[in-house]
Structures are given as C-alpha cells and as structure tokens.
PDB file of C-alpha atoms in Angstrom:
ATOM      1  CA  MET A 906      11.122 -59.112 -29.266  1.00  0.00           C
ATOM      2  CA  SER A 907      13.235 -57.417 -31.795  1.00  0.00           C
ATOM      3  CA  GLU A 908      10.571 -57.891 -34.471  1.00  0.00           C
ATOM      4  CA  GLU A 909       7.973 -56.458 -32.179  1.00  0.00           C
ATOM      5  CA  GLN A 910      10.188 -53.457 -31.538  1.00  0.00           C
ATOM      6  CA  GLU A 911      10.754 -52.974 -35.241  1.00  0.00           C
ATOM      7  CA  THR A 912       7.150 -53.095 -36.161  1.00  0.00           C
ATOM      8  CA  PRO A 913       6.143 -50.136 -34.003  1.00  0.00           C
ATOM      9  CA  GLN A 914       9.044 -48.161 -35.475  1.00  0.00           C
ATOM     10  CA  GLU A 915       7.739 -48.960 -38.908  1.00  0.00           C
ATOM     11  CA  ASN A 916       4.264 -48.046 -37.870  1.00  0.00           C
ATOM     12  CA  LYS A 917       5.311 -44.732 -36.480  1.00  0.00           C
ATOM     13  CA  PRO A 918       6.621 -43.352 -39.773  1.00  0.00           C
ATOM     14  CA  ILE A 919       3.455 -44.562 -41.398  1.00  0.00           C
ATOM     15  CA  ASP A 920       1.476 -42.644 -38.831  1.00  0.00           C
ATOM     16  CA  LEU A 921       3.544 -39.575 -39.507  1.00  0.00           C
ATOM     17  CA  SER A 922       3.027 -39.966 -43.211  1.00  0.00           C
ATOM     18  CA  LYS A 923      -0.671 -40.295 -42.589  1.00  0.00           C
ATOM     19  CA  GLY A 924      -0.520 -37.149 -40.522  1.00  0.00           C
ATOM     20  CA  GLN A 925       1.253 -35.411 -43.355  1.00  0.00           C
ATOM     21  CA  GLN A 926      -1.363 -36.608 -45.741  1.00  0.00           C
ATOM     22  CA  SER A 927      -4.038 -35.331 -43.477  1.00  0.00           C
ATOM     23  CA  GLU A 928      -2.432 -31.866 -43.459  1.00  0.00           C
ATOM     24  CA  PRO A 929      -2.708 -31.215 -47.198  1.00  0.00           C
ATOM     25  CA  ALA A 930      -6.398 -31.891 -46.888  1.00  0.00           C
ATOM     26  CA  PRO A 931      -7.171 -28.399 -45.468  1.00  0.00           C
ATOM     27  CA  PHE A 932      -5.354 -26.885 -48.440  1.00  0.00           C
ATOM     28  CA  GLN A 933      -7.827 -28.387 -50.844  1.00  0.00           C
ATOM     29  CA  PRO A 934     -10.588 -25.937 -50.006  1.00  0.00           C
ATOM     30  CA  LEU A 935      -8.048 -23.163 -50.635  1.00  0.00           C
ATOM     31  CA  GLY A 936      -7.231 -24.842 -53.918  1.00  0.00           C
ATOM     32  CA  ASN A 937     -10.907 -24.739 -54.771  1.00  0.00           C
ATOM     33  CA  GLY A 938     -10.909 -21.064 -53.771  1.00  0.00           C
ATOM     34  CA  PRO A 939      -9.386 -19.658 -56.972  1.00  0.00           C
ATOM     35  CA  VAL A 940     -12.920 -19.386 -58.269  1.00  0.00           C
ATOM     36  CA  THR A 941     -13.068 -16.030 -56.428  1.00  0.00           C
ATOM     37  CA  PRO A 942     -10.380 -13.784 -57.987  1.00  0.00           C
ATOM     38  CA  PRO A 943     -12.823 -11.053 -59.153  1.00  0.00           C
ATOM     39  CA  PRO A 944     -11.632  -8.789 -56.253  1.00  0.00           C
ATOM     40  CA  PHE A 945      -8.743  -7.871 -58.550  1.00  0.00           C
ATOM     41  CA  GLN A 946     -11.182  -6.014 -60.784  1.00  0.00           C
ATOM     42  CA  GLN A 947     -12.106  -3.480 -58.112  1.00  0.00           C
ATOM     43  CA  PRO A 948     -10.640  -0.045 -59.068  1.00  0.00           C
ATOM     44  CA  PRO A 949     -10.936   2.082 -55.919  1.00  0.00           C
ATOM     45  CA  PRO A 950     -10.730   5.841 -56.583  1.00  0.00           C
ATOM     46  CA  PHE A 951      -7.571   6.906 -54.802  1.00  0.00           C
ATOM     47  CA  GLY A 952      -7.395  10.295 -53.143  1.00  0.00           C
ATOM     48  CA  GLN A 953     -10.517  11.726 -54.762  1.00  0.00           C
ATOM     49  CA  PHE A 954     -11.979  14.606 -52.764  1.00  0.00           C
ATOM     50  CA  GLY A 955     -15.602  14.442 -53.751  1.00  0.00           C
ATOM     51  CA  GLY A 956     -15.744  10.684 -53.898  1.00  0.00           C
ATOM     52  CA  GLY A 957     -17.894  10.988 -57.014  1.00  0.00           C
ATOM     53  CA  GLY A 958     -14.936  10.832 -59.409  1.00  0.00           C
ATOM     54  CA  PHE A 959     -14.695   7.654 -61.437  1.00  0.00           C
ATOM     55  CA  GLY A 960     -10.967   7.628 -62.082  1.00  0.00           C
ATOM     56  CA  GLN A 961     -11.036  11.372 -62.855  1.00  0.00           C
ATOM     57  CA  GLN A 962      -7.781  13.288 -62.542  1.00  0.00           C
ATOM     58  CA  ASN A 963      -7.073  16.861 -61.607  1.00  0.00           C
ATOM     59  CA  LEU A 964      -5.902  19.047 -64.461  1.00  0.00           C
ATOM     60  CA  PRO A 965      -2.083  19.108 -64.352  1.00  0.00           C
ATOM     61  CA  ASN A 966      -1.542  22.884 -64.277  1.00  0.00           C
ATOM     62  CA  ALA A 967      -4.709  24.153 -62.572  1.00  0.00           C
ATOM     63  CA  THR A 968      -3.114  24.696 -59.154  1.00  0.00           C
ATOM     64  CA  ALA A 969       0.021  26.249 -60.648  1.00  0.00           C
ATOM     65  CA  ALA A 970      -2.077  28.653 -62.745  1.00  0.00           C
ATOM     66  CA  LEU A 971      -4.130  29.742 -59.726  1.00  0.00           C
ATOM     67  CA  VAL A 972      -1.113  30.250 -57.445  1.00  0.00           C
ATOM     68  CA  LEU A 973       0.903  32.108 -60.111  1.00  0.00           C
ATOM     69  CA  GLY A 974      -2.074  34.311 -60.928  1.00  0.00           C
ATOM     70  CA  ILE A 975      -2.372  35.369 -57.290  1.00  0.00           C
ATOM     71  CA  ILE A 976       1.381  35.838 -56.769  1.00  0.00           C
ATOM     72  CA  ALA A 977       1.367  38.055 -59.872  1.00  0.00           C
ATOM     73  CA  ILE A 978      -0.345  40.918 -57.990  1.00  0.00           C
ATOM     74  CA  PRO A 979       2.254  41.448 -55.232  1.00  0.00           C
ATOM     75  CA  ALA A 980       4.974  40.770 -57.821  1.00  0.00           C
ATOM     76  CA  CYS A 981       3.590  43.491 -60.095  1.00  0.00           C
ATOM     77  CA  CYS A 982       3.628  45.859 -57.166  1.00  0.00           C
ATOM     78  CA  PHE A 983       7.222  45.152 -56.144  1.00  0.00           C
ATOM     79  CA  TYR A 984       9.139  45.136 -59.382  1.00  0.00           C
ATOM     80  CA  GLY A 985       6.698  45.720 -62.212  1.00  0.00           C
ATOM     81  CA  ILE A 986       7.892  43.275 -64.800  1.00  0.00           C
ATOM     82  CA  PHE A 987       7.631  40.175 -62.598  1.00  0.00           C
ATOM     83  CA  GLY A 988       3.885  40.689 -62.422  1.00  0.00           C
ATOM     84  CA  LEU A 989       3.706  40.676 -66.200  1.00  0.00           C
ATOM     85  CA  VAL A 990       5.740  37.447 -66.409  1.00  0.00           C
ATOM     86  CA  PHE A 991       3.740  35.614 -63.716  1.00  0.00           C
ATOM     87  CA  GLY A 992       0.434  36.880 -65.103  1.00  0.00           C
ATOM     88  CA  VAL A 993       1.202  35.734 -68.647  1.00  0.00           C
ATOM     89  CA  ILE A 994       2.396  32.309 -67.422  1.00  0.00           C
ATOM     90  CA  ALA A 995      -0.763  31.863 -65.337  1.00  0.00           C
ATOM     91  CA  TRP A 996      -2.898  32.950 -68.300  1.00  0.00           C
ATOM     92  CA  ILE A 997      -1.227  30.455 -70.673  1.00  0.00           C
ATOM     93  CA  LEU A 998      -1.334  27.560 -68.183  1.00  0.00           C
ATOM     94  CA  GLY A 999      -4.982  28.240 -67.341  1.00  0.00           C
ATOM     95  CA  ALA A1000      -6.035  28.546 -70.980  1.00  0.00           C
ATOM     96  CA  GLY A1001      -4.146  25.353 -71.912  1.00  0.00           C
ATOM     97  CA  ASP A1002      -5.830  23.388 -69.147  1.00  0.00           C
ATOM     98  CA  MET A1003      -9.246  24.735 -70.117  1.00  0.00           C
ATOM     99  CA  LYS A1004      -8.661  23.457 -73.666  1.00  0.00           C
ATOM    100  CA  LYS A1005      -7.583  20.074 -72.296  1.00  0.00           C
ATOM    101  CA  TYR A1006     -10.745  19.848 -70.231  1.00  0.00           C
ATOM    102  CA  GLN A1007     -12.962  20.797 -73.165  1.00  0.00           C
ATOM    103  CA  LEU A1008     -11.382  18.050 -75.293  1.00  0.00           C
ATOM    104  CA  ASN A1009     -11.983  15.375 -72.619  1.00  0.00           C
ATOM    105  CA  PRO A1010     -14.534  16.663 -70.090  1.00  0.00           C
ATOM    106  CA  GLY A1011     -14.978  13.203 -68.541  1.00  0.00           C
ATOM    107  CA  LEU A1012     -11.300  12.675 -67.839  1.00  0.00           C
ATOM    108  CA  TYR A1013     -10.734  15.545 -65.411  1.00  0.00           C
ATOM    109  CA  THR A1014     -12.438  16.796 -62.262  1.00  0.00           C
ATOM    110  CA  GLU A1015     -14.722  19.793 -62.555  1.00  0.00           C
ATOM    111  CA  SER A1016     -13.208  21.528 -59.508  1.00  0.00           C
ATOM    112  CA  SER A1017      -9.788  21.592 -61.147  1.00  0.00           C
ATOM    113  CA  TYR A1018     -11.415  23.041 -64.284  1.00  0.00           C
ATOM    114  CA  LYS A1019     -12.876  25.835 -62.151  1.00  0.00           C
ATOM    115  CA  ASN A1020      -9.441  26.413 -60.610  1.00  0.00           C
ATOM    116  CA  ALA A1021      -7.849  26.601 -64.054  1.00  0.00           C
ATOM    117  CA  LYS A1022     -10.509  29.092 -65.163  1.00  0.00           C
ATOM    118  CA  ALA A1023      -9.933  31.216 -62.053  1.00  0.00           C
ATOM    119  CA  GLY A1024      -6.181  31.058 -62.655  1.00  0.00           C
ATOM    120  CA  LYS A1025      -6.640  32.197 -66.232  1.00  0.00           C
ATOM    121  CA  ILE A1026      -8.819  35.151 -65.214  1.00  0.00           C
ATOM    122  CA  CYS A1027      -6.474  36.139 -62.361  1.00  0.00           C
ATOM    123  CA  GLY A1028      -3.579  35.976 -64.809  1.00  0.00           C
ATOM    124  CA  MET A1029      -5.474  38.186 -67.272  1.00  0.00           C
ATOM    125  CA  ILE A1030      -6.245  40.796 -64.615  1.00  0.00           C
ATOM    126  CA  ALA A1031      -2.660  40.785 -63.314  1.00  0.00           C
ATOM    127  CA  THR A1032      -1.291  41.082 -66.849  1.00  0.00           C
ATOM    128  CA  ILE A1033      -3.524  44.042 -67.667  1.00  0.00           C
ATOM    129  CA  LEU A1034      -2.711  45.764 -64.353  1.00  0.00           C
ATOM    130  CA  SER A1035       1.038  45.311 -64.595  1.00  0.00           C
ATOM    131  CA  ALA A1036       1.028  46.295 -68.282  1.00  0.00           C
ATOM    132  CA  LEU A1037      -0.780  49.509 -67.296  1.00  0.00           C
ATOM    133  CA  PHE A1038       1.789  50.261 -64.595  1.00  0.00           C
ATOM    134  CA  ILE A1039       4.683  49.473 -66.929  1.00  0.00           C
ATOM    135  CA  VAL A1040       3.246  51.972 -69.434  1.00  0.00           C
ATOM    136  CA  ILE A1041       3.077  54.595 -66.660  1.00  0.00           C
ATOM    137  CA  PHE A1042       6.675  53.797 -65.655  1.00  0.00           C
ATOM    138  CA  ILE A1043       7.874  54.105 -69.243  1.00  0.00           C
ATOM    139  CA  LEU A1044       6.096  57.450 -69.617  1.00  0.00           C
ATOM    140  CA  ILE A1045       7.678  58.738 -66.391  1.00  0.00           C
ATOM    141  CA  ILE A1046      11.148  57.469 -67.372  1.00  0.00           C
ATOM    142  CA  ALA A1047      10.832  58.901 -70.880  1.00  0.00           C
ATOM    143  CA  GLY A1048       9.743  62.214 -69.425  1.00  0.00           C
ATOM    144  CA  ALA A1049      12.624  62.235 -66.963  1.00  0.00           C
ATOM    145  CA  ILE A1050      15.174  61.488 -69.694  1.00  0.00           C
ATOM    146  CA  THR A1051      13.898  63.953 -72.295  1.00  0.00           C
ATOM    147  CA  ASN A1052      13.172  66.846 -69.952  1.00  0.00           C
ATOM    148  CA  PRO A1053      15.230  66.518 -66.761  1.00  0.00           C
ATOM    149  CA  GLN A1054      14.551  70.112 -65.697  1.00  0.00           C
ATOM    150  CA  MET A1055      10.809  69.726 -66.136  1.00  0.00           C
ATOM    151  CA  PHE A1056      10.985  66.480 -64.145  1.00  0.00           C
ATOM    152  CA  ASP A1057      12.837  68.186 -61.304  1.00  0.00           C
ATOM    153  CA  ASN A1058      10.320  71.021 -61.268  1.00  0.00           C
ATOM    154  CA  PHE A1059       7.504  68.459 -61.297  1.00  0.00           C
ATOM    155  CA  ILE A1060       8.938  66.706 -58.238  1.00  0.00           C
ATOM    156  CA  LYS A1061       9.563  69.991 -56.444  1.00  0.00           C
ATOM    157  CA  GLY A1062       6.008  71.017 -57.249  1.00  0.00           C
ATOM    158  CA  MET A1063       4.675  67.845 -55.707  1.00  0.00           C
ATOM    159  CA  LYS A1064       6.706  68.344 -52.561  1.00  0.00           C
TER     160      LYS A1064
ATOM    161  CA  MET B 699      14.569  33.912 -26.527  1.00  0.00           C
ATOM    162  CA  ALA B 700      16.786  34.358 -29.559  1.00  0.00           C
ATOM    163  CA  ARG B 701      14.165  36.545 -31.248  1.00  0.00           C
ATOM    164  CA  PRO B 702      11.919  38.419 -28.868  1.00  0.00           C
ATOM    165  CA  HIS B 703       8.742  39.454 -30.687  1.00  0.00           C
ATOM    166  CA  LYS B 704       8.990  43.239 -30.456  1.00  0.00           C
ATOM    167  CA  THR B 705      12.632  43.505 -31.333  1.00  0.00           C
ATOM    168  CA  PHE B 706      12.155  41.214 -34.314  1.00  0.00           C
ATOM    169  CA  LEU B 707       9.427  43.485 -35.723  1.00  0.00           C
ATOM    170  CA  GLU B 708      11.595  46.531 -35.103  1.00  0.00           C
ATOM    171  CA  TRP B 709      14.504  44.838 -36.831  1.00  0.00           C
ATOM    172  CA  LEU B 710      12.175  43.970 -39.740  1.00  0.00           C
ATOM    173  CA  GLY B 711      11.039  47.580 -39.947  1.00  0.00           C
ATOM    174  CA  GLU B 712      14.632  48.733 -40.383  1.00  0.00           C
ATOM    175  CA  HIS B 713      15.407  46.124 -43.031  1.00  0.00           C
ATOM    176  CA  LEU B 714      12.585  46.428 -45.572  1.00  0.00           C
ATOM    177  CA  PHE B 715      13.331  46.054 -49.271  1.00  0.00           C
ATOM    178  CA  SER B 716      13.723  49.450 -50.851  1.00  0.00           C
ATOM    179  CA  CYS B 717      11.723  50.016 -54.014  1.00  0.00           C
ATOM    180  CA  PRO B 718      14.134  50.280 -56.979  1.00  0.00           C
ATOM    181  CA  PHE B 719      11.768  52.618 -58.795  1.00  0.00           C
ATOM    182  CA  LYS B 720      11.578  54.997 -55.861  1.00  0.00           C
ATOM    183  CA  THR B 721      15.344  55.005 -55.275  1.00  0.00           C
ATOM    184  CA  HIS B 722      15.960  55.910 -58.936  1.00  0.00           C
ATOM    185  CA  PHE B 723      13.156  58.344 -59.705  1.00  0.00           C
ATOM    186  CA  GLY B 724      11.881  59.471 -56.328  1.00  0.00           C
ATOM    187  CA  ILE B 725       8.293  58.516 -57.133  1.00  0.00           C
ATOM    188  CA  ASP B 726       6.254  55.809 -55.434  1.00  0.00           C
ATOM    189  CA  CYS B 727       5.455  52.710 -57.454  1.00  0.00           C
ATOM    190  CA  PRO B 728       1.989  51.121 -57.178  1.00  0.00           C
ATOM    191  CA  GLY B 729       3.290  48.661 -54.590  1.00  0.00           C
ATOM    192  CA  CYS B 730       4.993  51.138 -52.289  1.00  0.00           C
ATOM    193  CA  GLY B 731       3.579  50.880 -48.794  1.00  0.00           C
ATOM    194  CA  LEU B 732       2.806  47.179 -48.909  1.00  0.00           C
ATOM    195  CA  GLN B 733       5.664  46.172 -46.597  1.00  0.00           C
ATOM    196  CA  ARG B 734       4.980  48.964 -44.102  1.00  0.00           C
ATOM    197  CA  SER B 735       1.330  47.955 -44.241  1.00  0.00           C
ATOM    198  CA  VAL B 736       2.051  44.281 -43.530  1.00  0.00           C
ATOM    199  CA  LEU B 737       4.345  45.340 -40.694  1.00  0.00           C
ATOM    200  CA  ALA B 738       1.570  47.492 -39.207  1.00  0.00           C
ATOM    201  CA  LEU B 739      -0.755  44.524 -39.497  1.00  0.00           C
ATOM    202  CA  PHE B 740       1.716  42.346 -37.562  1.00  0.00           C
ATOM    203  CA  LYS B 741       1.720  44.988 -34.850  1.00  0.00           C
ATOM    204  CA  GLY B 742      -2.084  44.806 -34.798  1.00  0.00           C
ATOM    205  CA  ASP B 743      -2.707  48.301 -36.129  1.00  0.00           C
ATOM    206  CA  LEU B 744      -5.471  47.801 -38.686  1.00  0.00           C
ATOM    207  CA  SER B 745      -6.113  51.485 -39.460  1.00  0.00           C
ATOM    208  CA  ALA B 746      -2.412  52.235 -39.996  1.00  0.00           C
ATOM    209  CA  SER B 747      -2.196  49.186 -42.235  1.00  0.00           C
ATOM    210  CA  PHE B 748      -5.136  50.471 -44.281  1.00  0.00           C
ATOM    211  CA  LYS B 749      -3.603  53.945 -44.563  1.00  0.00           C
ATOM    212  CA  PHE B 750      -0.258  52.616 -45.768  1.00  0.00           C
ATOM    213  CA  TYR B 751      -1.791  50.304 -48.338  1.00  0.00           C
ATOM    214  CA  PRO B 752      -5.544  49.592 -48.521  1.00  0.00           C
ATOM    215  CA  ALA B 753      -5.218  46.354 -50.488  1.00  0.00           C
ATOM    216  CA  THR B 754      -3.151  44.491 -47.882  1.00  0.00           C
ATOM    217  CA  ILE B 755      -5.981  43.002 -45.849  1.00  0.00           C
ATOM    218  CA  PRO B 756      -7.932  41.615 -48.847  1.00  0.00           C
ATOM    219  CA  LEU B 757      -4.665  40.420 -50.371  1.00  0.00           C
ATOM    220  CA  ILE B 758      -3.690  38.441 -47.264  1.00  0.00           C
ATOM    221  CA  PHE B 759      -7.236  37.080 -47.037  1.00  0.00           C
ATOM    222  CA  LEU B 760      -6.981  36.053 -50.698  1.00  0.00           C
ATOM    223  CA  VAL B 761      -3.684  34.201 -50.215  1.00  0.00           C
ATOM    224  CA  LEU B 762      -4.881  32.387 -47.085  1.00  0.00           C
ATOM    225  CA  PHE B 763      -8.223  31.506 -48.663  1.00  0.00           C
ATOM    226  CA  THR B 764      -6.480  30.148 -51.761  1.00  0.00           C
ATOM    227  CA  LEU B 765      -4.286  27.872 -49.651  1.00  0.00           C
ATOM    228  CA  ILE B 766      -7.343  26.593 -47.745  1.00  0.00           C
ATOM    229  CA  HIS B 767      -9.273  26.190 -50.995  1.00  0.00           C
ATOM    230  CA  LEU B 768      -6.517  24.130 -52.597  1.00  0.00           C
ATOM    231  CA  LYS B 769      -6.567  21.837 -49.535  1.00  0.00           C
ATOM    232  CA  LEU B 770     -10.291  21.512 -48.956  1.00  0.00           C
ATOM    233  CA  ASP B 771     -11.715  22.269 -52.413  1.00  0.00           C
ATOM    234  CA  PHE B 772     -14.755  24.472 -51.749  1.00  0.00           C
ATOM    235  CA  LYS B 773     -17.537  24.547 -54.348  1.00  0.00           C
ATOM    236  CA  PHE B 774     -17.685  28.362 -54.401  1.00  0.00           C
ATOM    237  CA  GLY B 775     -13.911  28.740 -53.952  1.00  0.00           C
ATOM    238  CA  ALA B 776     -12.839  29.508 -57.506  1.00  0.00           C
ATOM    239  CA  GLN B 777     -15.658  32.043 -57.953  1.00  0.00           C
ATOM    240  CA  LEU B 778     -14.830  33.836 -54.682  1.00  0.00           C
ATOM    241  CA  ILE B 779     -11.125  33.945 -55.566  1.00  0.00           C
ATOM    242  CA  LYS B 780     -11.942  35.592 -58.906  1.00  0.00           C
ATOM    243  CA  ILE B 781     -14.172  38.239 -57.288  1.00  0.00           C
ATOM    244  CA  VAL B 782     -11.704  39.067 -54.481  1.00  0.00           C
ATOM    245  CA  PHE B 783      -8.825  39.173 -56.979  1.00  0.00           C
ATOM    246  CA  ALA B 784     -10.662  41.638 -59.209  1.00  0.00           C
ATOM    247  CA  GLY B 785     -11.495  43.674 -56.105  1.00  0.00           C
ATOM    248  CA  VAL B 786      -7.841  43.779 -55.047  1.00  0.00           C
ATOM    249  CA  ALA B 787      -6.790  44.904 -58.546  1.00  0.00           C
ATOM    250  CA  VAL B 788      -9.388  47.686 -58.508  1.00  0.00           C
ATOM    251  CA  ILE B 789      -8.322  48.798 -55.007  1.00  0.00           C
ATOM    252  CA  ILE B 790      -4.662  48.991 -56.074  1.00  0.00           C
ATOM    253  CA  LEU B 791      -5.554  51.000 -59.179  1.00  0.00           C
ATOM    254  CA  ILE B 792      -7.823  53.425 -57.302  1.00  0.00           C
ATOM    255  CA  ASN B 793      -5.222  53.801 -54.558  1.00  0.00           C
ATOM    256  CA  TYR B 794      -2.515  54.762 -57.068  1.00  0.00           C
ATOM    257  CA  ILE B 795      -4.757  57.253 -58.891  1.00  0.00           C
ATOM    258  CA  TYR B 796      -5.775  58.724 -55.515  1.00  0.00           C
ATOM    259  CA  LYS B 797      -2.106  59.060 -54.563  1.00  0.00           C
ATOM    260  CA  ILE B 798      -1.368  60.880 -57.817  1.00  0.00           C
ATOM    261  CA  TYR B 799      -4.233  63.338 -57.328  1.00  0.00           C
ATOM    262  CA  THR B 800      -3.439  64.032 -53.688  1.00  0.00           C
ATOM    263  CA  HIS B 801       0.325  64.458 -54.278  1.00  0.00           C
ATOM    264  CA  GLN B 802       1.356  61.640 -51.946  1.00  0.00           C
ATOM    265  CA  LEU B 803       3.737  60.008 -54.386  1.00  0.00           C
ATOM    266  CA  ILE B 804       6.909  61.378 -52.817  1.00  0.00           C
TER     267      ILE B 804
END
C-alpha cells in the first residue's frame, strides 16, 4: 500500500512539471515575435500645429521677438528709452532668426519665420518711433536748459 | 466683496503712474493719456477713451490678437500684426503732432 501511495506522489510532481513545461509553450510565439520591432522606427511629429511638419522646429526667438516688438510701443510711450531698448532687442532677435531660417529653410517651420519677420519689422518701427520721440525730448530739454525764460514764456503761451 | 468693481476703478483712477517727463517739464509725452484712456475703456466709455488716447483700442486689439495668434497660429496672423502695428505707430505720431498744433500739451 505504501508503494502505491508513493507512486501517485511521484506522479503528481511529474504532472506539475509537465504543466510547467506546457506553460512556456505560449511564450514561444512571443519569442518568435521579435521579427516585428520596426515600430521603433516611427518618428511621430510631437506638438506640431499644422501636422505637415516633418520634425520641423519653431525658430527659438520668433515669439520673443514678436512680443518684445509689440511691448516696445507702450514702453516707448511711458518712459521713452525703454521703447528703444525693447525695439532694438526685438529687431536683433528677429533678424538673427531670419538668418537662421535662410541658412536651413527645411529645419524650421514657416509660421515661426513669419513671426520672426513680423517681430523684426515691429521692432524697427518701434525703434524709429521712440528714437524720434527721444530726439524731441532732447530738443525740449536742451531748450529748457539753455533758455529757461524762453521756456517759461513758451509754456505760459501754450496755457 | 473685498474689491467692489466701481470702487476698484475709482481707486485705480487715483493711483495712476505719473509721467516723469510731465512732472519735470510740464509737457505731455507721446504716451500721456494712455492710462486714463484704458480706465475709460474699463468703464465702457469708448468715446472718452478715444479722446484721451486714440491708439488705445487698436493697441489692446493688437495685444489680444497677438496672444491668440501665438496660441492658434493663423496663416494671416503675422501680416495682420505688422499692418495693425504700423497703424498704431502712425496714430500715435499723428496724435502727438495734433496735440502740439492744438496746444493740448499742458
């Protein structure tokens, strides 16, 4: 009886081992799978607006040039010299990005090139405007310093 | 409740930045009137806003449109920004020359 009892115990582990052997079998198709790694070669364009960009980037300073160029106008109105500073910075950033685009037109998006161009032109206009006002200020200040009496009469005349 | 709308605008009207050029020389600078104009616009008074400073409304439109353009990337956006910007510059210049000729600088 004891032999009979032992034999089933021996058989059971064999069955388990068979079951374990049967489990690796489903892995084999997965092992055969590695023939399909090409998905790694898919480069999806991340965050592109138009969807037509093939790995194209935005120009680095286009947005900054545009925003600075527009801020330059109120700045030129408030304190004169800030408009000149912002306008010149926008002009330089815009012109630099335009050069970058012209060296590698395929690398950057066209919309950012247009933004850089607009930023450059806005910067130019703001620079010219604030330079004009600074010249007027300097003339008024020079006049007030050299001829204080004339300046007082001028102000009284305007009142 | 901490900032009722009307009292906040009134408070803002009493605490505008004073133009350094005007405080020193008594003559308006090309930007004088912009804050009063924006304040009038907040109160909903378009004609008063235009009288204080004619370039305010196009300027605010320009800033808002630029923000929207940078988000949504319109095709005509950059071109329109350039045109409006040039228009604003011309309006400011004409406004200042008009002020000089009509003796409104003080």
